[in-house]
mmCIF file of C-alpha atoms and ligand atoms in Angstrom:
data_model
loop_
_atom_site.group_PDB
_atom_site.id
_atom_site.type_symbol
_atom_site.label_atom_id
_atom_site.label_comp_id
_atom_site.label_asym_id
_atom_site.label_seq_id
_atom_site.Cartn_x
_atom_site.Cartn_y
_atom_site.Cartn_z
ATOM 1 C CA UNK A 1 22.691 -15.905 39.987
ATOM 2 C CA UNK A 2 18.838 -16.622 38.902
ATOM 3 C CA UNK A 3 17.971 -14.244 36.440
ATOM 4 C CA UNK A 4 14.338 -14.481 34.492
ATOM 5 C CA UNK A 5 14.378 -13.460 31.120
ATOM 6 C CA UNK A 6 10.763 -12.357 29.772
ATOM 7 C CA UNK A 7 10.507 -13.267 26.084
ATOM 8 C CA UNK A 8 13.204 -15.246 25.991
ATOM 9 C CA UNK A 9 11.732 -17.393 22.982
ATOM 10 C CA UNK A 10 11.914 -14.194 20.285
ATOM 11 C CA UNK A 11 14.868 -12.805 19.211
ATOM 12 C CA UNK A 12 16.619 -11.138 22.073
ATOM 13 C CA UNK A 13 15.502 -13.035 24.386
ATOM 14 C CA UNK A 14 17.387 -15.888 22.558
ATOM 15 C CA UNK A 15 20.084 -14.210 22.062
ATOM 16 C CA UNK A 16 20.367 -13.093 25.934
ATOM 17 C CA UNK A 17 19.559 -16.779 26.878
ATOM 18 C CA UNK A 18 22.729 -17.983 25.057
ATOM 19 C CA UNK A 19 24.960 -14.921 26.473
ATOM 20 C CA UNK A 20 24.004 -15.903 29.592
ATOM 21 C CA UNK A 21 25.054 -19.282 29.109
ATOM 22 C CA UNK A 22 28.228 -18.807 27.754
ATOM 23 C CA UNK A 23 28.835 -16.458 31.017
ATOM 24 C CA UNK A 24 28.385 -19.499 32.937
ATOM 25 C CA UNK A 25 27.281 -18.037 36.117
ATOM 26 C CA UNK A 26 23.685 -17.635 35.247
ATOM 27 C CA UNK A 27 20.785 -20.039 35.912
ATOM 28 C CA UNK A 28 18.604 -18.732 33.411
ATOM 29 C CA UNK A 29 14.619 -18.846 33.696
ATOM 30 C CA UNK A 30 11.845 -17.888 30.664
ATOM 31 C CA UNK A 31 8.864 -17.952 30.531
ATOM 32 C CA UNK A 32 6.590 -19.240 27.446
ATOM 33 C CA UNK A 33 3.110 -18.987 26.472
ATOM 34 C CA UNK A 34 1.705 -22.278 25.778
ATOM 35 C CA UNK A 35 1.354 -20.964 21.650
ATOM 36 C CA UNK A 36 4.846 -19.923 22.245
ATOM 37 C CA UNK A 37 7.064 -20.557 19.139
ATOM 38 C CA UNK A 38 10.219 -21.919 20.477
ATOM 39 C CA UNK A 39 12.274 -22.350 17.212
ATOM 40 C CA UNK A 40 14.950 -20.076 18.831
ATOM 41 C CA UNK A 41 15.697 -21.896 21.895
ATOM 42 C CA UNK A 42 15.645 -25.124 20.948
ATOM 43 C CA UNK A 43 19.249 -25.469 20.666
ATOM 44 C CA UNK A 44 18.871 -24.622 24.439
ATOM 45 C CA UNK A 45 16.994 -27.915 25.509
ATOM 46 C CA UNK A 46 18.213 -29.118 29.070
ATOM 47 C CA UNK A 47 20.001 -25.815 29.846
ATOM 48 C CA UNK A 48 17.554 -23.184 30.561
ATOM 49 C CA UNK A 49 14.484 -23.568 32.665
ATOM 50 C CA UNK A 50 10.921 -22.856 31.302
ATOM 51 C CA UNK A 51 7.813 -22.266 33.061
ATOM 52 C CA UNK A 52 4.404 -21.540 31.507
ATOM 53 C CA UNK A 53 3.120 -17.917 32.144
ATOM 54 C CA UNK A 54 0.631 -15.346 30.478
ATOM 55 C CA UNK A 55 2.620 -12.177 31.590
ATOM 56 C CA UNK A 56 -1.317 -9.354 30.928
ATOM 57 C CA UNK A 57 -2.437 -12.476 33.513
ATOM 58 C CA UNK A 58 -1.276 -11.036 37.335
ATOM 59 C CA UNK A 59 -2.231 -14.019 39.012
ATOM 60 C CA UNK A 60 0.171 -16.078 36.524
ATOM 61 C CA UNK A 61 2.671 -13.518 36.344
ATOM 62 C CA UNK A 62 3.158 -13.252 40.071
ATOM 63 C CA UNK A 63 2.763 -17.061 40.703
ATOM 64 C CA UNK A 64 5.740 -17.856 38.286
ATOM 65 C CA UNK A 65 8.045 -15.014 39.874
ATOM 66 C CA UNK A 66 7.514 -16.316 43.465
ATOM 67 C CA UNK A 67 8.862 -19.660 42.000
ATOM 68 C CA UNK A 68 11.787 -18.300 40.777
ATOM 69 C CA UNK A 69 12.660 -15.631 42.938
ATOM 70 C CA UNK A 70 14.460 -14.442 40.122
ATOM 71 C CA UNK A 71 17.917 -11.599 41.129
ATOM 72 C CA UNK A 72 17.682 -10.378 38.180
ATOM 73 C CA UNK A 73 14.723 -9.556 35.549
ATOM 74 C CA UNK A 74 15.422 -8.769 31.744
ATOM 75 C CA UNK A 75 11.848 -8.083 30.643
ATOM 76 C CA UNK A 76 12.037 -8.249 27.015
ATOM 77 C CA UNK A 77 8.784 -9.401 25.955
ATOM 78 C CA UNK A 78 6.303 -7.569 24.079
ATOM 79 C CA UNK A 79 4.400 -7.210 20.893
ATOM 80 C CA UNK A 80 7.518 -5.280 18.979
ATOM 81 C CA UNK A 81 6.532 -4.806 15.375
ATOM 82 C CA UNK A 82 5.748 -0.863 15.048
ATOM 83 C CA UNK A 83 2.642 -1.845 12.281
ATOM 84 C CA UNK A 84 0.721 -4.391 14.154
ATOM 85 C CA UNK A 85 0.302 -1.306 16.693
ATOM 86 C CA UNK A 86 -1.781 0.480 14.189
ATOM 87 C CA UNK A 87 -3.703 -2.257 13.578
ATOM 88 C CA UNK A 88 -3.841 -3.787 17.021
ATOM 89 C CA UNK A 89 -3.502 -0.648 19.679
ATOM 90 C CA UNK A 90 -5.286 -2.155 22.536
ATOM 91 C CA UNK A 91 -3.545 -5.542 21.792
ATOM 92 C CA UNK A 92 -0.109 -3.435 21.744
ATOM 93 C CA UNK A 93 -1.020 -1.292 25.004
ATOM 94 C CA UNK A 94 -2.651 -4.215 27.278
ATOM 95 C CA UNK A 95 0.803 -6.604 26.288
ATOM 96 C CA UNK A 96 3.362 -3.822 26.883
ATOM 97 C CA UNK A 97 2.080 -2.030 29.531
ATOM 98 C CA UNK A 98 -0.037 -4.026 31.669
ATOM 99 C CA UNK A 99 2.408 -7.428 30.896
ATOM 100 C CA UNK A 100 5.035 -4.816 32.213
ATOM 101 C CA UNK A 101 2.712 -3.604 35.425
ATOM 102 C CA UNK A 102 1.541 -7.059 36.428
ATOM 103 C CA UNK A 103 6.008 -7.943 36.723
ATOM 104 C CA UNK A 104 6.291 -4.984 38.881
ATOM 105 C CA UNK A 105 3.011 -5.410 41.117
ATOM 106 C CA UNK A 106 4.362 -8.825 41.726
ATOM 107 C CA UNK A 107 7.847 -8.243 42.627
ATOM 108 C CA UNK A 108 6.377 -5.759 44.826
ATOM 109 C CA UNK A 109 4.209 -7.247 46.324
ATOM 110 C CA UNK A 110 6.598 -10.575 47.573
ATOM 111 C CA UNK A 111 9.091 -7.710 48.467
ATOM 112 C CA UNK A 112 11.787 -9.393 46.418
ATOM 113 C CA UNK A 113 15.328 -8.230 46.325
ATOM 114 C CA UNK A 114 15.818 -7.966 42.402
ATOM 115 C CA UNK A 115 17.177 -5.593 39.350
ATOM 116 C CA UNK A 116 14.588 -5.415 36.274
ATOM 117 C CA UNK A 117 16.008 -4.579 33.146
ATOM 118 C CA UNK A 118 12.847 -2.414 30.869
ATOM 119 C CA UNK A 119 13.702 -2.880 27.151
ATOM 120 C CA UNK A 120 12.430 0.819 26.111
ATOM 121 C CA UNK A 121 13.077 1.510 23.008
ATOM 122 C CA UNK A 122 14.516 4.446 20.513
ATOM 123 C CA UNK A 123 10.656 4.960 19.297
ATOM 124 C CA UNK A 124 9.642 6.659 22.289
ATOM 125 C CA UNK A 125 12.080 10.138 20.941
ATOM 126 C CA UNK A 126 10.076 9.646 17.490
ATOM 127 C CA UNK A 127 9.714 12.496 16.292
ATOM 128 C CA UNK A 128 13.455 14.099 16.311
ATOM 129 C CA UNK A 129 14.366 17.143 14.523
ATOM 130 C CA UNK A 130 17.779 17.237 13.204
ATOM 131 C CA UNK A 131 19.029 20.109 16.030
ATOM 132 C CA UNK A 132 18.320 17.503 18.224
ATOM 133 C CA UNK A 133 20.582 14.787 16.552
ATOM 134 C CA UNK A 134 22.613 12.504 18.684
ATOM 135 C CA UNK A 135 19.739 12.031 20.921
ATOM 136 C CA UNK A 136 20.415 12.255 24.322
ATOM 137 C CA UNK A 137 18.071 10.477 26.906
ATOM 138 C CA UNK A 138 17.143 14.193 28.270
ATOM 139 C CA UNK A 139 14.972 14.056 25.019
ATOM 140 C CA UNK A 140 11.449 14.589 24.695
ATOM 141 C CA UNK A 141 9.343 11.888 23.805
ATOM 142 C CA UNK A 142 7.224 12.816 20.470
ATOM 143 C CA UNK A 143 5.860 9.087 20.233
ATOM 144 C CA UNK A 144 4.761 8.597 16.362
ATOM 145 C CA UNK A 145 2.692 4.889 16.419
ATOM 146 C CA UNK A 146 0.429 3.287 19.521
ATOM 147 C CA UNK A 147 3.851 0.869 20.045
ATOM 148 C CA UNK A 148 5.855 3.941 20.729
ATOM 149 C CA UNK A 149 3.315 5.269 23.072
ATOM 150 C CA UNK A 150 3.381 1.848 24.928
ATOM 151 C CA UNK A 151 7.147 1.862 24.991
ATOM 152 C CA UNK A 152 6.719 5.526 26.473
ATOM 153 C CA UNK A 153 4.327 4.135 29.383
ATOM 154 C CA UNK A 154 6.728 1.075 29.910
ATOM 155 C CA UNK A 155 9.382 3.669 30.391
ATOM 156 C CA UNK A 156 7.442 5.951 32.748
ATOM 157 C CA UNK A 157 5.878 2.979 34.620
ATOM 158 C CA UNK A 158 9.827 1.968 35.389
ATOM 159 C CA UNK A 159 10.758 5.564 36.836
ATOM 160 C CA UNK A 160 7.136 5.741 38.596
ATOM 161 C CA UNK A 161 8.044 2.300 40.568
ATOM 162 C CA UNK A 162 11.595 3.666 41.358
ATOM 163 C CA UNK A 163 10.261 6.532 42.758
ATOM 164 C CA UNK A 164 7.232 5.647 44.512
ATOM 165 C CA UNK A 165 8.636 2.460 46.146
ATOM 166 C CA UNK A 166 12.558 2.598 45.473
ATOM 167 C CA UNK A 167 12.429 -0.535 43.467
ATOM 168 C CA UNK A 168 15.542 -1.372 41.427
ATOM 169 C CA UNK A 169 14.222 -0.379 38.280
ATOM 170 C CA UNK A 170 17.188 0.246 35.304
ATOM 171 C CA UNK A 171 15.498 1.380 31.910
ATOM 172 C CA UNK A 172 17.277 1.148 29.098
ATOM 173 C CA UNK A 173 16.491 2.208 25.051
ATOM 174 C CA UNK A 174 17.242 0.442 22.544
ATOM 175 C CA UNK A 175 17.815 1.619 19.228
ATOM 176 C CA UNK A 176 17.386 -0.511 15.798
ATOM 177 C CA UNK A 177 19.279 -4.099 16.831
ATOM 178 C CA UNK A 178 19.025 -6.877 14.202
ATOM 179 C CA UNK A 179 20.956 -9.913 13.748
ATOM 180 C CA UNK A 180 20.286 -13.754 13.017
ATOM 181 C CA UNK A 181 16.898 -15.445 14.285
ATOM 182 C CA UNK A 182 15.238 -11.663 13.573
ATOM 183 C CA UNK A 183 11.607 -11.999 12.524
ATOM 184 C CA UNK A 184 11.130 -11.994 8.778
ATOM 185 C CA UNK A 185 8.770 -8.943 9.207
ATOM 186 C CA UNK A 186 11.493 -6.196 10.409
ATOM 187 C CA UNK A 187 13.322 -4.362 7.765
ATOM 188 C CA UNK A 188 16.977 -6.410 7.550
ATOM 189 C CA UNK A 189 15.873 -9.313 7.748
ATOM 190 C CA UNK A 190 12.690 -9.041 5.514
ATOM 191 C CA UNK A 191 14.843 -7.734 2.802
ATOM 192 C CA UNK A 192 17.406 -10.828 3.424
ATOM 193 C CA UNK A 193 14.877 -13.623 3.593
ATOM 194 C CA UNK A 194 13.631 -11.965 0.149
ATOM 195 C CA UNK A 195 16.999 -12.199 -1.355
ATOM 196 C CA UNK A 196 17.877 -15.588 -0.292
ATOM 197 C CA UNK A 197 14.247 -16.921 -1.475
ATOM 198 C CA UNK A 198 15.240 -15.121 -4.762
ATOM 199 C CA UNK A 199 18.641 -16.959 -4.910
ATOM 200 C CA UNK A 200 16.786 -19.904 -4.567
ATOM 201 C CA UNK A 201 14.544 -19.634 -6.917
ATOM 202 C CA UNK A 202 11.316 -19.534 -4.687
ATOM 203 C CA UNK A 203 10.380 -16.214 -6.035
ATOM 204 C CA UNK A 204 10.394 -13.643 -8.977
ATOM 205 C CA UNK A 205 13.590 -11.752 -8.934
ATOM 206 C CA UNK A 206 10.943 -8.700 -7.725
ATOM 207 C CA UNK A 207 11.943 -7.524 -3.959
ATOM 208 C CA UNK A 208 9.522 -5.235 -2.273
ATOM 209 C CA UNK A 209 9.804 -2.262 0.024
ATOM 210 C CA UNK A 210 9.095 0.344 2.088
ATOM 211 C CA UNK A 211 10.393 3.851 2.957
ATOM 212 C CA UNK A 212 13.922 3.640 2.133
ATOM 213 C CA UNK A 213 14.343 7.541 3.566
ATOM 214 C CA UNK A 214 13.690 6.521 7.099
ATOM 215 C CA UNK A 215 17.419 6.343 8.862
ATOM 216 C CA UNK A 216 18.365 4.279 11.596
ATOM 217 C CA UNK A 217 21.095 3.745 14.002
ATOM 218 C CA UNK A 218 21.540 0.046 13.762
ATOM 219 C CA UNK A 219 23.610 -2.289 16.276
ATOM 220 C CA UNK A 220 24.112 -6.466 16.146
ATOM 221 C CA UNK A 221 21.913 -7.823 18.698
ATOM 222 C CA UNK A 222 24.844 -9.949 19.956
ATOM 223 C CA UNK A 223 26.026 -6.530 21.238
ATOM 224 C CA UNK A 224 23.041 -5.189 22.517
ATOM 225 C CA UNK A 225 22.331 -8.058 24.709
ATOM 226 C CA UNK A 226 25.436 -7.558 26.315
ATOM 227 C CA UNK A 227 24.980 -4.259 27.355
ATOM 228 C CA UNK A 228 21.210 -5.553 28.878
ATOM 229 C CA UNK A 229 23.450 -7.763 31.291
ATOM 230 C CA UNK A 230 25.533 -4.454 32.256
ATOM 231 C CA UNK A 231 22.791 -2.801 32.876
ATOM 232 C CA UNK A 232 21.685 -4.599 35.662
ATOM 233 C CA UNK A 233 25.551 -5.414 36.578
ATOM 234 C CA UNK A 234 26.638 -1.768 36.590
ATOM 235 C CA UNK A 235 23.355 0.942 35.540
ATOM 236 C CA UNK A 236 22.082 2.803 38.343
ATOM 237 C CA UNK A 237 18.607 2.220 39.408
ATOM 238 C CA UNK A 238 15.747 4.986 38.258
ATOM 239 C CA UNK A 239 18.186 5.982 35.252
ATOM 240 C CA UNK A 240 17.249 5.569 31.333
ATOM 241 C CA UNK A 241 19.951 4.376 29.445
ATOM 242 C CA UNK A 242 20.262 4.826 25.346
ATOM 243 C CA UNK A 243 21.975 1.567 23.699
ATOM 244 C CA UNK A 244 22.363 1.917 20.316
ATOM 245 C CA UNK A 245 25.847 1.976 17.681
ATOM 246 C CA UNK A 246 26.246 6.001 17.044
ATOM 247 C CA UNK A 247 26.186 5.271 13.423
ATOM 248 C CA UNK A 248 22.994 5.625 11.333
ATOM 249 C CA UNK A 249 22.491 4.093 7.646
ATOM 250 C CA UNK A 250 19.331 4.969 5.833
ATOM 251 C CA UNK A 251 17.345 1.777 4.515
ATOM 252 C CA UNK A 252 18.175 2.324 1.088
ATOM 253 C CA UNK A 253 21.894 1.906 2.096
ATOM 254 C CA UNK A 254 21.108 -1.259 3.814
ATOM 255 C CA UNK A 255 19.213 -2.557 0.793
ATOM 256 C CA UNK A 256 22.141 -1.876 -0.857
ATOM 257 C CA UNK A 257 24.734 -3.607 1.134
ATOM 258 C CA UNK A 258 22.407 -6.754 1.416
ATOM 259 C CA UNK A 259 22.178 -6.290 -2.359
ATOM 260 C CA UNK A 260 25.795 -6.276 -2.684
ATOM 261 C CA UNK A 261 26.155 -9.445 -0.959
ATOM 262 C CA UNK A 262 24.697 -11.703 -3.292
ATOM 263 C CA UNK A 263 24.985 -12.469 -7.275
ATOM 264 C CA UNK A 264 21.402 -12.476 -8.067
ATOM 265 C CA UNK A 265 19.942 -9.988 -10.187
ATOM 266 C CA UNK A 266 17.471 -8.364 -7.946
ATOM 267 C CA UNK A 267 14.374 -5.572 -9.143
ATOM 268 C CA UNK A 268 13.454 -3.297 -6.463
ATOM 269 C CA UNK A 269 9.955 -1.722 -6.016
ATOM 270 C CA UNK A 270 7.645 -0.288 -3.409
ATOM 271 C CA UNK A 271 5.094 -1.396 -2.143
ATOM 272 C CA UNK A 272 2.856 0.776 -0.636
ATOM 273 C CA UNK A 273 0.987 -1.472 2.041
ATOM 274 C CA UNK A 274 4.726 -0.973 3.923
ATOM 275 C CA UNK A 275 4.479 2.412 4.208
ATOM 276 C CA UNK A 276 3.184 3.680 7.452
ATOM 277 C CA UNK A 277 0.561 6.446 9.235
ATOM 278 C CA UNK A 278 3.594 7.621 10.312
ATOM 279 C CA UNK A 279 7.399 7.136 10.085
ATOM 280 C CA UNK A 280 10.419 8.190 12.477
ATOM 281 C CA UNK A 281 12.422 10.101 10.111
ATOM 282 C CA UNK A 282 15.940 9.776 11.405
ATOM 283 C CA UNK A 283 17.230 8.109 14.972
ATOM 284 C CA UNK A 284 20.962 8.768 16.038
ATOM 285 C CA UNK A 285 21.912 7.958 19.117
ATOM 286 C CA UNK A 286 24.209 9.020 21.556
ATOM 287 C CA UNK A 287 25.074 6.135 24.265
ATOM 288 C CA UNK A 288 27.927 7.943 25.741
ATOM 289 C CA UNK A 289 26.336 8.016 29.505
ATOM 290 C CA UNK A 290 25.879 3.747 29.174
ATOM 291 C CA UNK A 291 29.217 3.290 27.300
ATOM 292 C CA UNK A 292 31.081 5.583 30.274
ATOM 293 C CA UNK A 293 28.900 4.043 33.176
ATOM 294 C CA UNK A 294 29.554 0.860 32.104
ATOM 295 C CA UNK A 295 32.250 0.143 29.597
ATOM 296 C CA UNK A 296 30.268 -1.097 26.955
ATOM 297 C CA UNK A 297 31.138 -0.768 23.303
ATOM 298 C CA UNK A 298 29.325 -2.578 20.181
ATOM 299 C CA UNK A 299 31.752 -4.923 18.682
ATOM 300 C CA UNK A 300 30.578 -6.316 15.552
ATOM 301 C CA UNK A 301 30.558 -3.994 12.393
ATOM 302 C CA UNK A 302 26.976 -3.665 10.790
ATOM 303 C CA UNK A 303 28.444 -5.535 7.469
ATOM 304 C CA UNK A 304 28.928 -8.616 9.513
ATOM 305 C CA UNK A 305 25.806 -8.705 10.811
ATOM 306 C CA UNK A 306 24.220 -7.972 7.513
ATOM 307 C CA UNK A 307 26.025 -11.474 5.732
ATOM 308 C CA UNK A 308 25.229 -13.066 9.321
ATOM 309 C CA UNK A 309 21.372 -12.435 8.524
ATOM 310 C CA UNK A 310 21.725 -13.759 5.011
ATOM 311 C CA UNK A 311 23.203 -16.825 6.226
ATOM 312 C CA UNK A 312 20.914 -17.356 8.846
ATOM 313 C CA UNK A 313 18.236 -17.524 5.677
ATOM 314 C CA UNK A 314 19.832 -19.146 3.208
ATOM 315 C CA UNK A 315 20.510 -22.368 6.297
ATOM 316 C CA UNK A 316 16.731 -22.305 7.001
HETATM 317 N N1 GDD B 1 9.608 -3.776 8.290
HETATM 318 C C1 GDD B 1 9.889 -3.084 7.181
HETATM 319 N N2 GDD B 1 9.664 -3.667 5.945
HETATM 320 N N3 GDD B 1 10.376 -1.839 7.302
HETATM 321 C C2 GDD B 1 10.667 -1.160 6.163
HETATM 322 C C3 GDD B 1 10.475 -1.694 4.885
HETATM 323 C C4 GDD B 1 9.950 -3.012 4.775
HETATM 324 O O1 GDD B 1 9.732 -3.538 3.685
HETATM 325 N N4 GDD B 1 10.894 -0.790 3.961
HETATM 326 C C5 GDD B 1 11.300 0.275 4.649
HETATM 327 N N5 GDD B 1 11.168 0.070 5.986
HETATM 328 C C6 GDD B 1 11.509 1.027 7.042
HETATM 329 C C7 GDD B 1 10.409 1.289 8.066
HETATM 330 O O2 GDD B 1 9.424 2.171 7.520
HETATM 331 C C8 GDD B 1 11.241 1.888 9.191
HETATM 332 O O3 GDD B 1 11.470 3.250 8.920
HETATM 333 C C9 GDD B 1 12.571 1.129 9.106
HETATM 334 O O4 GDD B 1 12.573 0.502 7.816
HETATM 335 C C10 GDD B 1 12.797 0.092 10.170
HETATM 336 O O5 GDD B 1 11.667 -0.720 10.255
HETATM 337 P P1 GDD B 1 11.609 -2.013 11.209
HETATM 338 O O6 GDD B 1 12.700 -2.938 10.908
HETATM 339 O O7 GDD B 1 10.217 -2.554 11.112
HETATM 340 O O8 GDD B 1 11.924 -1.421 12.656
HETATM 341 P P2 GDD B 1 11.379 -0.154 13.457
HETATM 342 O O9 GDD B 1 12.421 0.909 13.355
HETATM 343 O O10 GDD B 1 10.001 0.190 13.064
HETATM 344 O O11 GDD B 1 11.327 -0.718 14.959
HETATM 345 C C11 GDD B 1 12.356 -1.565 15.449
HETATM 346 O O12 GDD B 1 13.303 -0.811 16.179
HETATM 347 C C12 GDD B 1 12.789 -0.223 17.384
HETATM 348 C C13 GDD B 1 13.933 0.572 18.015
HETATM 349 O O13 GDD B 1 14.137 1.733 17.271
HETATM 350 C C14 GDD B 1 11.742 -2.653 16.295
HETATM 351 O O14 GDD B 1 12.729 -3.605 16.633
HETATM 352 C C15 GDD B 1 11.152 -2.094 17.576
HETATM 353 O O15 GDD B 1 10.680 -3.147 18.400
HETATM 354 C C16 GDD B 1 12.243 -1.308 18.295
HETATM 355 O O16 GDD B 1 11.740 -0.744 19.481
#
C-alpha cells in the first residue's frame, strides 16, 4: 500500500507517518517544501520517502502524484493556526483551498485509482448554539475566522469532486487534537511550553492567556490519526465524518490540569493580543456515525496527553 501523506512534517502528519509505520504495511510518501521544518520526522530518516513539492503550485503538485501513484491520500497540510487567518486571509484561502484543488485536479486528471482523506475541521460548525450541542455533521456551517471559511471550501470542494466526477473523496472533521510535537502557538501546548520554561527558570513565573471561556472537545492526536487511516480503510466515499472525543473541557480547566502537574508557583494573566475578532464559543462533538461505521474509539484519556505535552517540553 503507497499512501502520500500531505504535511507530513507538522504535527499530524508526523504522527500519521509513524502510525503508518508501526502498521507495517504502508510505504509512506510526504511531501516537503524546500523551507520545510523537518524536526518531527527526523527520527524517520531512511523509512519514509520525501519528495519536494509546492502543493498552491499544480504543475508540482501533479508532477509529484504521478510519481507516486499514491492508493491512498491523507491531505493534511495547511496553514492551521485560526489567528494567522485574520492576519493572512488570502495566504490562508490560496494554501487551503487551492493546495487542496490543485491534489484533486491532478488525481483527476491521471485518472488514478485512489482514496483522499480531507482533514476538515470542527471550525467550519463555528458558531453553535447550545440546542445544537453534540454537533452532528447535518450541522450548518456558521464559519467564525477566514481559516474556518477555508476549511468550509476544502470540505465542499471534497463533496463537489465526489459528485461531479465520483472520485473517492472521504471528508472527515476534526475537532481540537493536541498531543506531543504540537506547535508552541496552539492553546495546550503554548500553556505547557510556558510552564516548563517557568520550571526552568527561563522566564518570570508570569503565564499569559487568552479566552479561557472558549470550550473544546479535545482528543490525543495519537487517536485521531488512527481514525484518518479508517477513514480511508472503512468511510464511505462523498460522506463527512466528525472525529473528535465527546468530552469538552473549557481552557480554564485545561490551564488548570497543566497547572496541577507541576510544582512551580505559576501567576496567570491575560493578555489581550490572544484574544480574537471572533471566538467559537463551545464545540461538542458527536462522532457516533465514524465510531459505528468504523469501530473507532479514542483511547488515551486527555490527562495523559496533557503530562505527555509537558514532557515533550521539558526534553526539548
Ligand atoms: N492559541 C491560544 N493561545 N489559544 C488560546 C489561548 C492562548 O494563549 N488562551 C485561550 N485560548 C483559546 C482560543 O481562543 C480558542 O478558543 C482555544 O483556546 C483553542 O485555541 P487553539 O489551540 O489555537 O485551537 P483552535 O480551536 O483555534 O483551532 C484548532 O482546532 C481546530 C479544530 O477545532 C486548530 O488545531 C485548528 O487547525 C483545528 O481545525
Amino acid at each position: 500500500m503507497r499512501a502520500l501523506i500531505t504535511g507530513i512534517t507538522g504535527f499530524a502528519g508526523s504522527h500519521l507517518a509513524d502510525y503508518c509505520l508501526e502498521r507495517g504495511d504502508v510505504d509512506v510518501y510526504g511531501i516537503i517544501r524546500w523551507r520545510s521544518r523537518t524536526e518531527n520526522i527526523e527520527h524517520l530518516e531512511g523509512k519514509i520517502k520525501l519528495l519536494e513539492c509546492d502543493l498552491r503550485d499544480a504543475t508540482s503538485t501533479r508532477r509529484v502524484i504521478e510519481k507516486i501513484s499514491p492508493e491512498y491520500i491523507f491531505h493534511l497540510a495547511a496553514q492551521s493556526f485560526v489567528p494567522t487567518s485574520w492576519h493572512a486571509p488570502t495566504e490562508s484561502l490560496i494554501t487551503n483551498v487551492i493546495g487542496q484543488l490543485n491534489i484533486f485536479e491532478a488525481v483527476r486528471e491521471l485518472d488514478l485509482k485512489c482514496r483522499i482523506q480531507i482533514a476538515g475541521s470542527s471550525e467550519e460548525y463555528g458558531m453553535v448554539y447550545e440546542d445544537e450541542l453534540p454537533i452532528k455533521e447535518s450541522n450548518p456551517f456558521r464559519p467564525l475566522s477566514p481559516y474556518a471559511v477555508s476549511k468550509v471550501g476544502q470540505d465542499m470542494l471534497g463533496y463537489q469532486y465526489f459528485m461531479s466526477y465520483k472520485m473517492d473523496i472521504v471528508r472527515t472533521r476534526g475537532f481540537n487534537h493536541t498531543g506531543p510535537r504540537r506547535g508552541s502557538v496552539f492553546v495546550a501546548s503554548d500553556f505547557a511550553r510556558q510552564i516548563v520554561d517557568i520550571e526552568a527558570g527561563r522566564r518570570d513565573p508570569l503565564l499569559f492567556v487568552g479566552n479561557l471561556d472558549a470550550s473544546r472537545d479535545f482528543s490525543d492526536v495519537r487517536d485521531v490519526v488512527r481514525a484518518y487511516f479508517l477513514a480511508l480503510e472503512k468511510g464511505k466515499a462523498g460522506e463527512a465524518y466528525n472525529i473528535c472525543s465527546e468530552k469538552a473541557h473549557t481552557i480554564r480547566e485545561v490551564l488548570d490540569m497543566l497547572l496541577a502537574l507541576t510544582d512551580a508557583k505559576i501567576e496567570v494573566k491575560q493578555d489581550t493580543t490572544r484574544l480574537r475578532p471572533s471566538d467559537v464559543p463551545r464545540l461538542l462533538g458527536d462522532s457516533s456515525k465514524f465510531r459505528n461505521e468504523t469501530g473507532w474509539k479514542p483511547e488515551i484519556p486527555f490527562e495523559t496527553t496533557l503530562r505527555d505535552i509537558l514532557e515533550y517540553w521539558r526534553q526539548r
